[in-house]
XYZ file of C-alpha atoms in Angstrom:
534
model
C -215.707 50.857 -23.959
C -217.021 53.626 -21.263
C -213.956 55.603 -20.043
C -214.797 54.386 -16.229
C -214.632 50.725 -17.384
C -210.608 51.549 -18.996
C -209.956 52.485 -15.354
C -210.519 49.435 -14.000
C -208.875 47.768 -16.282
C -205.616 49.699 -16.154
C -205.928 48.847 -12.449
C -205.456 45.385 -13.746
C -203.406 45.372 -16.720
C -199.544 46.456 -17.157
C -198.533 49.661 -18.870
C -198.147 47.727 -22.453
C -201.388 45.477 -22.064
C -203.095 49.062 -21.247
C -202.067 50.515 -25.048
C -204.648 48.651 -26.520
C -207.399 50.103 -24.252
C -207.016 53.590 -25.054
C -205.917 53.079 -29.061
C -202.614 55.125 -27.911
C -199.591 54.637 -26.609
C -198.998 54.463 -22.535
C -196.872 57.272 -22.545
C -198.849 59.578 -25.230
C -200.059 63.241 -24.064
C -204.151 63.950 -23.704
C -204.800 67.335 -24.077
C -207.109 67.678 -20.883
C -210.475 68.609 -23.291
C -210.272 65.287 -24.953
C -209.717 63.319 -21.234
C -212.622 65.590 -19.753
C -214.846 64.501 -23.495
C -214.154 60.433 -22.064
C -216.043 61.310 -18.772
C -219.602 59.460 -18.471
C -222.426 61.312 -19.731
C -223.861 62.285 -16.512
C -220.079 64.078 -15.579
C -221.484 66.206 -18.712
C -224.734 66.887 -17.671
C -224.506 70.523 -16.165
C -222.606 71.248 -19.475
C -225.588 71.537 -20.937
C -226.666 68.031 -22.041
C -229.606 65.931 -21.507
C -229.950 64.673 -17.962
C -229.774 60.769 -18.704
C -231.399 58.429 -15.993
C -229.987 58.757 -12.167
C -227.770 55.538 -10.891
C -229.748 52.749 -10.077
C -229.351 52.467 -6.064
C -228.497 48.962 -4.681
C -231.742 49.359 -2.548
C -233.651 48.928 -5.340
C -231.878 45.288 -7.138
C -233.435 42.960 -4.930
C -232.657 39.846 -5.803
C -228.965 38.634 -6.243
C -229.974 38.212 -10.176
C -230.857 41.728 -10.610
C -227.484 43.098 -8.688
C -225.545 40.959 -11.070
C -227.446 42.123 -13.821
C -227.111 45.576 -13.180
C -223.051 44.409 -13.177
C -223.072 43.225 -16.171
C -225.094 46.505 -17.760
C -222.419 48.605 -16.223
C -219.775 46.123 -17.616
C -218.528 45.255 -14.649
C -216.676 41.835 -13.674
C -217.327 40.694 -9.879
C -217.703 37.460 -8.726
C -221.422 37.180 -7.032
C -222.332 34.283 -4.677
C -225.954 33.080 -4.366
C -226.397 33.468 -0.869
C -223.820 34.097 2.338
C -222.130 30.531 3.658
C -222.078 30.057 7.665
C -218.877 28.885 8.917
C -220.606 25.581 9.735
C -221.086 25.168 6.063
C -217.431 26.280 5.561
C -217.831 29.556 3.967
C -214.173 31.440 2.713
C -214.730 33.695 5.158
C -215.045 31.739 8.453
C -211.478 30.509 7.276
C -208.226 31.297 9.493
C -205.658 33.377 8.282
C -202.189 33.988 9.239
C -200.705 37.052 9.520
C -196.885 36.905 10.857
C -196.959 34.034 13.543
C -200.403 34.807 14.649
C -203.961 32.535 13.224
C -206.409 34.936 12.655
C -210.101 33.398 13.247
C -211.879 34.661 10.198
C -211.554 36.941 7.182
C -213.384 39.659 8.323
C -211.232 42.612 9.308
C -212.722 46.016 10.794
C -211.283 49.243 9.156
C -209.773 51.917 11.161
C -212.719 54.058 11.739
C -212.323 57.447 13.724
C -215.237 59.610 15.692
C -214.170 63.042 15.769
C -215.190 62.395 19.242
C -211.605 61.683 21.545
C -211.481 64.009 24.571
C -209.616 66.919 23.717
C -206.388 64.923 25.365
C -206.697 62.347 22.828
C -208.227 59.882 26.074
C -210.901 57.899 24.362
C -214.614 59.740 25.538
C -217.750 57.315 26.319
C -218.458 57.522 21.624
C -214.940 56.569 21.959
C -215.470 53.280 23.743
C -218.370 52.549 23.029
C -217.315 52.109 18.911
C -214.303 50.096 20.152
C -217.187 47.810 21.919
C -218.930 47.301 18.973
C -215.725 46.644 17.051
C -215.603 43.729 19.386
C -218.784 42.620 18.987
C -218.780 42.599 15.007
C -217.297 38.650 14.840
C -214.882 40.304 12.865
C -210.931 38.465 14.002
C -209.088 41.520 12.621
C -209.164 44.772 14.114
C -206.708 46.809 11.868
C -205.479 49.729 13.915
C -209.475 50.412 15.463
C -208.324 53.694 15.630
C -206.523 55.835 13.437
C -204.001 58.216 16.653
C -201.831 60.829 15.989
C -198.202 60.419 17.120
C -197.509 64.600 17.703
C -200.661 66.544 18.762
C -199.728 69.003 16.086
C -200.373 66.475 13.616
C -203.958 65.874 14.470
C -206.962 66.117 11.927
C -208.958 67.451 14.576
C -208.742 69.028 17.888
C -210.526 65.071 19.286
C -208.584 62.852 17.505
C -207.021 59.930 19.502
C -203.670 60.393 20.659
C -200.697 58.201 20.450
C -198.164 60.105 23.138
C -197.009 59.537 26.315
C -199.856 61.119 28.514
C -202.709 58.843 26.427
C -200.944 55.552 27.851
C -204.030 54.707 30.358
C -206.586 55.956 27.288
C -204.832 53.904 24.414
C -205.076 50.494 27.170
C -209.017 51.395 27.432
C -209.471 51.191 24.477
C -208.299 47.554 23.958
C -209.726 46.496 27.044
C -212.715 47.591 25.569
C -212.704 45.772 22.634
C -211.056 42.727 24.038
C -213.863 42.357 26.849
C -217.138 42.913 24.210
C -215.272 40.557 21.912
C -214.904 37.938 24.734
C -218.267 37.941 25.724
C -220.017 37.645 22.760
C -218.175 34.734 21.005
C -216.051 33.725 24.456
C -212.482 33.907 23.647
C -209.756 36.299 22.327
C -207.286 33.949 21.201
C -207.884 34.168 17.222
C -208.378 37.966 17.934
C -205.487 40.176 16.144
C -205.961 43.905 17.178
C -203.816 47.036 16.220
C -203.459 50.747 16.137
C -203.423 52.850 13.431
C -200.256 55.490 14.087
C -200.707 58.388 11.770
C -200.041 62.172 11.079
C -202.535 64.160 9.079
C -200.179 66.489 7.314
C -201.945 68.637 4.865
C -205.208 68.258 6.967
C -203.849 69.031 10.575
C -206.612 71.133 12.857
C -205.370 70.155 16.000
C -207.016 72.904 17.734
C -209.634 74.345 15.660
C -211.479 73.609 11.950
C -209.125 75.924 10.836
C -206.592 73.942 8.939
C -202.729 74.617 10.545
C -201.000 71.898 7.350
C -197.489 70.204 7.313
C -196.785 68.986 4.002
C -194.290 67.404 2.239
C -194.150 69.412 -0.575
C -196.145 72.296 -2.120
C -199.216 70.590 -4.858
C -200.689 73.456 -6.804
C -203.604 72.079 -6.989
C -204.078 70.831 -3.458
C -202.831 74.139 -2.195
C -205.896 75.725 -4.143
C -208.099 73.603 -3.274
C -207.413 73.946 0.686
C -206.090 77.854 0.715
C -202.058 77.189 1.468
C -200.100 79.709 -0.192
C -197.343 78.470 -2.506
C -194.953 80.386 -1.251
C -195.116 79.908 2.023
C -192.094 77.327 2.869
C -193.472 77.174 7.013
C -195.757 74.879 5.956
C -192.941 72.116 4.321
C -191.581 69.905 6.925
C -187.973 70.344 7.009
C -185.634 67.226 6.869
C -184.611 67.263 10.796
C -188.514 67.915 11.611
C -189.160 64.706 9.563
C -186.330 63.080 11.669
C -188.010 63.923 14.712
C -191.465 62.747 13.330
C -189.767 59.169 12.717
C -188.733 59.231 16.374
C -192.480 60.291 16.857
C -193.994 57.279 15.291
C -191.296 54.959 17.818
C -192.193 55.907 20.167
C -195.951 55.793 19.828
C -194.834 52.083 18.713
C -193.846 50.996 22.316
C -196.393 52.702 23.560
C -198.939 49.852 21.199
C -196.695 47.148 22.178
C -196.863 48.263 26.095
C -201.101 48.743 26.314
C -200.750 45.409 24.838
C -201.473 45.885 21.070
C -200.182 43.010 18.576
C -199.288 45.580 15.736
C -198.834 48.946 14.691
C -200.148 49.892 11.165
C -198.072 53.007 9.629
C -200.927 54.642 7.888
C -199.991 55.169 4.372
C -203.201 56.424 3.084
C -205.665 58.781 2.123
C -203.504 62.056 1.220
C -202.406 62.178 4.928
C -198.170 62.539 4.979
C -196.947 59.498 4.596
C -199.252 58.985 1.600
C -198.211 62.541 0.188
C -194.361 62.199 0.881
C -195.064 59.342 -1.439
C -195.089 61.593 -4.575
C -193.019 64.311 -3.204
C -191.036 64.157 -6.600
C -190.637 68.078 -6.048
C -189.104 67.666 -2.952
C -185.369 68.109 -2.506
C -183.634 66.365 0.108
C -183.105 62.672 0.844
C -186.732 62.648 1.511
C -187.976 63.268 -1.765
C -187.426 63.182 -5.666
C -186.700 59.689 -6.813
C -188.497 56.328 -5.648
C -186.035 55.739 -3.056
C -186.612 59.022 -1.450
C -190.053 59.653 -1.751
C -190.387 56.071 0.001
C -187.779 56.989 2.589
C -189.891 58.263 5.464
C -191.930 54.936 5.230
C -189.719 52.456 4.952
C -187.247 53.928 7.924
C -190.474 53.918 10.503
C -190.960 50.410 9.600
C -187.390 49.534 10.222
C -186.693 51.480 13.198
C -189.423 50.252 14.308
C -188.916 46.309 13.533
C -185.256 46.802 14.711
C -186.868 48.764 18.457
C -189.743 46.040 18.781
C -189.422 42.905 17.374
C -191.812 41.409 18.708
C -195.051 43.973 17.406
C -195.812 43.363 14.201
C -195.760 46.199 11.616
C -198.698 46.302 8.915
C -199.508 48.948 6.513
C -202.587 50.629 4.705
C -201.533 51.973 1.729
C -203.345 53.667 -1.172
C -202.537 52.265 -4.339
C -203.787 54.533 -6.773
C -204.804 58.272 -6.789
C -206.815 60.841 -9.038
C -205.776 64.846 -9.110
C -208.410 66.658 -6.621
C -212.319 67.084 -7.908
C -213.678 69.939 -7.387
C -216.141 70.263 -4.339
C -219.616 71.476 -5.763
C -223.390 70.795 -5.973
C -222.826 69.270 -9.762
C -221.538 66.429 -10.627
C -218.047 65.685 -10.020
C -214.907 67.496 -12.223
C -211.296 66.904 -11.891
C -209.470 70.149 -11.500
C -207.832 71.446 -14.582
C -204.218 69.773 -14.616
C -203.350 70.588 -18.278
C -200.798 72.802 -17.515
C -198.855 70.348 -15.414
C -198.653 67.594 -17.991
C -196.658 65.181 -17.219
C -198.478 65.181 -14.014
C -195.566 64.053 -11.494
C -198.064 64.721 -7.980
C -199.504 61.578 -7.162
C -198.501 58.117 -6.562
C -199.806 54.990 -8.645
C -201.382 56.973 -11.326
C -200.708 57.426 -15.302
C -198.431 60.662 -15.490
C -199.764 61.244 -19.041
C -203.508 60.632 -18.351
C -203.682 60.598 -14.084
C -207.477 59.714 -14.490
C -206.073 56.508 -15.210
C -204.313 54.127 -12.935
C -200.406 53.183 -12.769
C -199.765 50.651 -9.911
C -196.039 50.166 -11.486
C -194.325 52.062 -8.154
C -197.298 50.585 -5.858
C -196.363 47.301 -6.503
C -192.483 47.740 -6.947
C -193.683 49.548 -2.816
C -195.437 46.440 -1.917
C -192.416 44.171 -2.523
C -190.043 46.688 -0.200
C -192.136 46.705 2.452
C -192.506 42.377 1.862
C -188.627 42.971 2.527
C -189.149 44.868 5.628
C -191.096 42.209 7.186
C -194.334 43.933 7.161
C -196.584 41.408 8.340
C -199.873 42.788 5.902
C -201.368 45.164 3.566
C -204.327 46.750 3.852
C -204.803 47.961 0.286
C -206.922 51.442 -0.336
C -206.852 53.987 -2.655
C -206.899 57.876 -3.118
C -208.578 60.571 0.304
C -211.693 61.327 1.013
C -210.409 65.009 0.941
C -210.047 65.793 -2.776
C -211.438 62.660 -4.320
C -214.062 60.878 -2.324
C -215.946 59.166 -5.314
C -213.015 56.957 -6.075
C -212.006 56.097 -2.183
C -215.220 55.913 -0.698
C -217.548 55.494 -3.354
C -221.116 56.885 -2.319
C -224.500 57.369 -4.059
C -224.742 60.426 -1.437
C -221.630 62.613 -1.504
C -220.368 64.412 1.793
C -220.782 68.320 2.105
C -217.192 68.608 0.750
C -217.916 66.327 -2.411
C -220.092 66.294 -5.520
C -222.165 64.216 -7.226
C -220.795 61.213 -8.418
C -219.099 61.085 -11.338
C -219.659 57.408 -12.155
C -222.076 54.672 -10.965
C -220.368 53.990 -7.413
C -220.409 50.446 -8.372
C -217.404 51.055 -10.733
C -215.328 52.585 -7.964
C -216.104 49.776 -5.913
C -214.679 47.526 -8.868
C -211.814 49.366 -9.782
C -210.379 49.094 -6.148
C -211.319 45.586 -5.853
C -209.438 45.001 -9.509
C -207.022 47.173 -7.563
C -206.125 44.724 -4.849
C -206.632 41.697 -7.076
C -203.828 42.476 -9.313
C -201.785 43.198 -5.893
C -202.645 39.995 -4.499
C -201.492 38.387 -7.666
C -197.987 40.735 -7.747
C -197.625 38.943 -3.951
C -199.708 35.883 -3.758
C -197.651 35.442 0.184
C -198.321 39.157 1.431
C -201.691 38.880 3.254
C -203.773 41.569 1.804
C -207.157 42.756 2.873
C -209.612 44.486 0.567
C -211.217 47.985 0.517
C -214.302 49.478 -0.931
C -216.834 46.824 -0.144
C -219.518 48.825 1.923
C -221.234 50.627 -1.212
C -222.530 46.771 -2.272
C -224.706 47.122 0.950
C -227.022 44.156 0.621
C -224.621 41.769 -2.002
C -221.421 42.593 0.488
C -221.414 39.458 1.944
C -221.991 37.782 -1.537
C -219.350 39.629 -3.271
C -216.753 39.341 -0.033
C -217.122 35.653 0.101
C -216.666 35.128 -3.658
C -213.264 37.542 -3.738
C -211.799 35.257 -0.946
C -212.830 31.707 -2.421
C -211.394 33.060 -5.913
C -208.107 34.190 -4.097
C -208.176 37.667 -4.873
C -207.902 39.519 -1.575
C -207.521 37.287 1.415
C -209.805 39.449 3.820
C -212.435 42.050 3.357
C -212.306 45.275 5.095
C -215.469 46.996 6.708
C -215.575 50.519 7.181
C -218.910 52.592 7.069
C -221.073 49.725 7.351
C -219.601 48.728 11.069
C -221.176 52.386 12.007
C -224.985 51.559 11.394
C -224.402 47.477 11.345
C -221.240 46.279 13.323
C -222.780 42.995 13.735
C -222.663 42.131 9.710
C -219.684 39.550 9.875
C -221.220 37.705 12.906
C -224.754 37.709 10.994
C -222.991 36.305 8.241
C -221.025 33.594 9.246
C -224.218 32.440 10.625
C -225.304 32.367 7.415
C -227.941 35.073 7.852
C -228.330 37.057 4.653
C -228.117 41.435 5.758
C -230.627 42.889 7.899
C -231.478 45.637 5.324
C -232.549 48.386 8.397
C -229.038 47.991 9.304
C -226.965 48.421 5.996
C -225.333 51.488 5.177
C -226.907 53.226 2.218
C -223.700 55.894 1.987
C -225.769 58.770 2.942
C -222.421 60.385 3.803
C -223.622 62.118 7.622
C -220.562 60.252 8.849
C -218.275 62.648 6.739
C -220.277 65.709 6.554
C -220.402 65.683 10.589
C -217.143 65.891 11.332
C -216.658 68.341 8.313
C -218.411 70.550 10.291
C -217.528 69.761 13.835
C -219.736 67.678 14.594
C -218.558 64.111 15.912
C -218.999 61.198 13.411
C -221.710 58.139 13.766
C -224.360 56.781 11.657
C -227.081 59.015 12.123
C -229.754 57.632 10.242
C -229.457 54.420 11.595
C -227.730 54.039 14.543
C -230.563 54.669 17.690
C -228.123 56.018 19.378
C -226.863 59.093 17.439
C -230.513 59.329 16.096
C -230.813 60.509 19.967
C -227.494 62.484 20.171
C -228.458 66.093 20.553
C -225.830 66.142 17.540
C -228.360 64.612 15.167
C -230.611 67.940 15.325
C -227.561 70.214 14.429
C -226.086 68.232 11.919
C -229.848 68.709 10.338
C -229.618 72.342 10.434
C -226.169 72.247 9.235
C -227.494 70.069 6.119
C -230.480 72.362 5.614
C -228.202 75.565 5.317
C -226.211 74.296 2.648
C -229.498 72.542 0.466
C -230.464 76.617 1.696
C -227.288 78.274 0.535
């Protein structure tokens, strides 16, 4: 069995069903050569080896036989559908849902999905609105968080990022009223509508006034401070316990302010390497905020109940990553972890196999996801790992940004192993509504794949990230019954990241007319043709 395919399966399979996948025990030590030697062949290539044959690109399968047969070649077990159901015909996912006391209409839910492109007040600019519109015009009845707002301006990932303070009240109302009124007129009511806002602080990758990175972080990594140039020794950067104190009044208060512009629910982002994802492993960490389970989950679990106990009446969701990798390397070649050998047993990440962290561990996740079922958190939105540090495995991509590498795997198996992900956290919580990441790499088989995971129970809604940027209309098209309009899908050509990496706000260039015709376009072309230059 390819190394790749044992990661999905320890996504699905508890620490003693795992032994038998590796021929070791769970808790055994790999000398880093020997986990680096289980990498596909093409992670070997510019060692020296053979190039073997490039991915096969979803593009080219096109029939729904040939996408399942290129499944089972890789090994990979997905339920397929033969063609997308319209609601009329009762497809899974024109099917209600509830979430706390509220029906949702469908289960189609819209990712958080952020622009680089916020006035530099956080006040939502004409982009702004005009990807909120199109949120509301996807047919898609959950909106999780639209937005992923800052609740300090010194914990922005960019100088434009949305705001979630006092002075963006009248912006953060826009925004909804936005949404709410594209939504309305295209399918003529809001009631099965459930829209949030993503509250967040960026932590390790805070620029809230430049590209030049000004980090908070919970703890010093050593590889993550290599990787992004923060000094180990420099204790400015750690958030002190009363600063965290103040950040948990913070994310309150940018709570009312949801509940006041008329927002159902706040989701604490919990995600993606930003801080609330990082204090999650902050085993290093001394303090009440850090070493053992209880601390490291501290920070989370008292925004949720302050919170609850401020607001009862906004619901409080979460997007949490479930698993992580150690960083890759960013480079022209094909994707490396960087060397963690010498911090065996690797305590820095959350949900992964201290002993072999290539390999999942969702033992804390899911001990998490029954605390924060406790708490009263209403849904999970389940993710995994940051487009930072390891992009392949959160946003799998045939493409990789300007800050990635080539893939490492066929993107189809990180697709899988977050799907296998969320299945076995579904099955941990079979009450918890959960909805699904990872979907947008199967482009034209989305809707086949999305509407087979929901029939078989094992995520009850699919999130849409990327592919509402060049096709926000897919969940309308396919509750209809229409199979993709293939000039629409998303092919993962990665200009949506490697924009804003650069300063440059985010869109689908290559397929959205409008950013085609953003002066924007032309200098994110020269910005792509100095680095194939350089």
């Amino acid at each position: 069995m390819s190394r790749h395919l044992r990661i999905v399966d320890r996504c699905l399979l508890d620490g003693n069903a795992a032994q038998g996948l590796s021929g070791r025990p769970a808790n055994s030590k790999t000398p880093f050569s020997l986990i680096m030697a289980r990498l596909t062949p093409l992670a070997r290539y510019h060692k020296g080896e053979e190039m073997p044959e490039p991915y096969v690109k979803i593009a080219q399968l096109k029939t729904v036989a040939a996408f399942r047969a290129r499944l089972a070649e890789l090994g990979i077990e997905l339920p397929v559908d033969e063609r997308p159901l319209s609601a009329a015909e009762d497809s899974p996912l024109g099917k209600p849902l509830q979430i706390g006391t509220f029906n949702v209409g469908n289960r189609w839910c819209i990712h958080p999905m952020e622009g680089w492109d916020a006035n530099r007040d956080g006040s939502p600019s004409d982009l702004t609105l005009r990807r909120w519109r199109r949120f509301g015009e996807s047919g898609a009845k959950l909106i999780w968080g639209g937005e992923a707002a800052a609740v300090q301006r010194s914990g922005r990932a960019n100088p434009n990022q949305t705001l979630a303070t006092a002075d963006n009240r009248t912006g953060l109302g826009k925004l909804l009223e936005e949404l709410e009124s594209a939504h309305r007129t295209a399918f003529r009511s809001t009631d099965d509508l459930l829209v949030g806002l993503q509250l967040t602080h960026s932590g390790r990758f805070c620029r809230p006034n430049s590209k030049t990175l000004e980090p908070r972080i919970a703890y010093h990594h050593p590889l993550l401070d290599e990787k992004f140039g923060i000094a180990s020794d420099d204790s400015s950067v750690v958030l002190t316990d009363d600063e965290v104190e103040r950040l948990i009044d913070d994310y309150v208060a940018a709570a009312g302010l949801a509940r006041d512009g008329g927002f159902r629910f706040v989701d604490i982002k919990a995600c993606h390497g930003y801080l609330l994802h990082e204090f999650l492993s902050a085993r290093p960490r001394a303090g009440k905020f850090g070493g053992d389970f209880s601390g490291r989950t501290r920070l989370l679990t008292t925004i949720i109940q302050r919170v609850r106990e401020t607001y009862p009446e906004l619901m409080v969701l979460v997007r949490l990553s479930v698993f992580d990798m150690p960083p890759y390397r960013t480079s022209r070649d094909v994707g490396e972890p960087m060397d963690f050998s010498g911090l065996l047993p690797y305590d820095l990440g959350f949900g992964l196999d201290r002993d072999d962290p290539l390999e999942c561990d969702l033992d804390e996740p899911l001990q998490l996801l029954g605390v924060l079922q406790d708490l009263g958190v209403s849904a999970v939105n389940i993710s995994a790992g940051s487009p930072y540090y390891n992009p392949h495995m959160q946003r799998p991509a045939i493409f990789p940004p300007s800050d990635g590498y080539l893939p490492p795997e066929d993107p189809l198996v990180g697709v899988a192993r977050q799907i296998h992900a969320a299945r076995r956290c579904k099955q941990a919580y079979p009450d918890l509504p959960m909805v699904g990441s990872a979907y947008t790499y199967l482009q034209d088989y989305l809707p086949h794949v999305a509407q087979a995971v929901v029939r078989e129970g094992w995520i009850d809604s699919v999130g849409l990230g990327r592919m509402v940027l060049s096709y926000p209309e897919l969940p309308a098209d396919t509750l209809r019954g229409e199979l993709p309009n293939r000039k629409k899908v998303c092919r993962t050509f990665s200009d949506c990241t490697t924009a804003p990496r650069h300063g440059v706000v985010s869109g689908c260039f290559p397929l959205d007319r409008h950013y085609k015709q953003l002066p924007e376009a032309a200098q994110l072309q020269s910005i792509k043709r100095s680095l194939r230059n350089g």
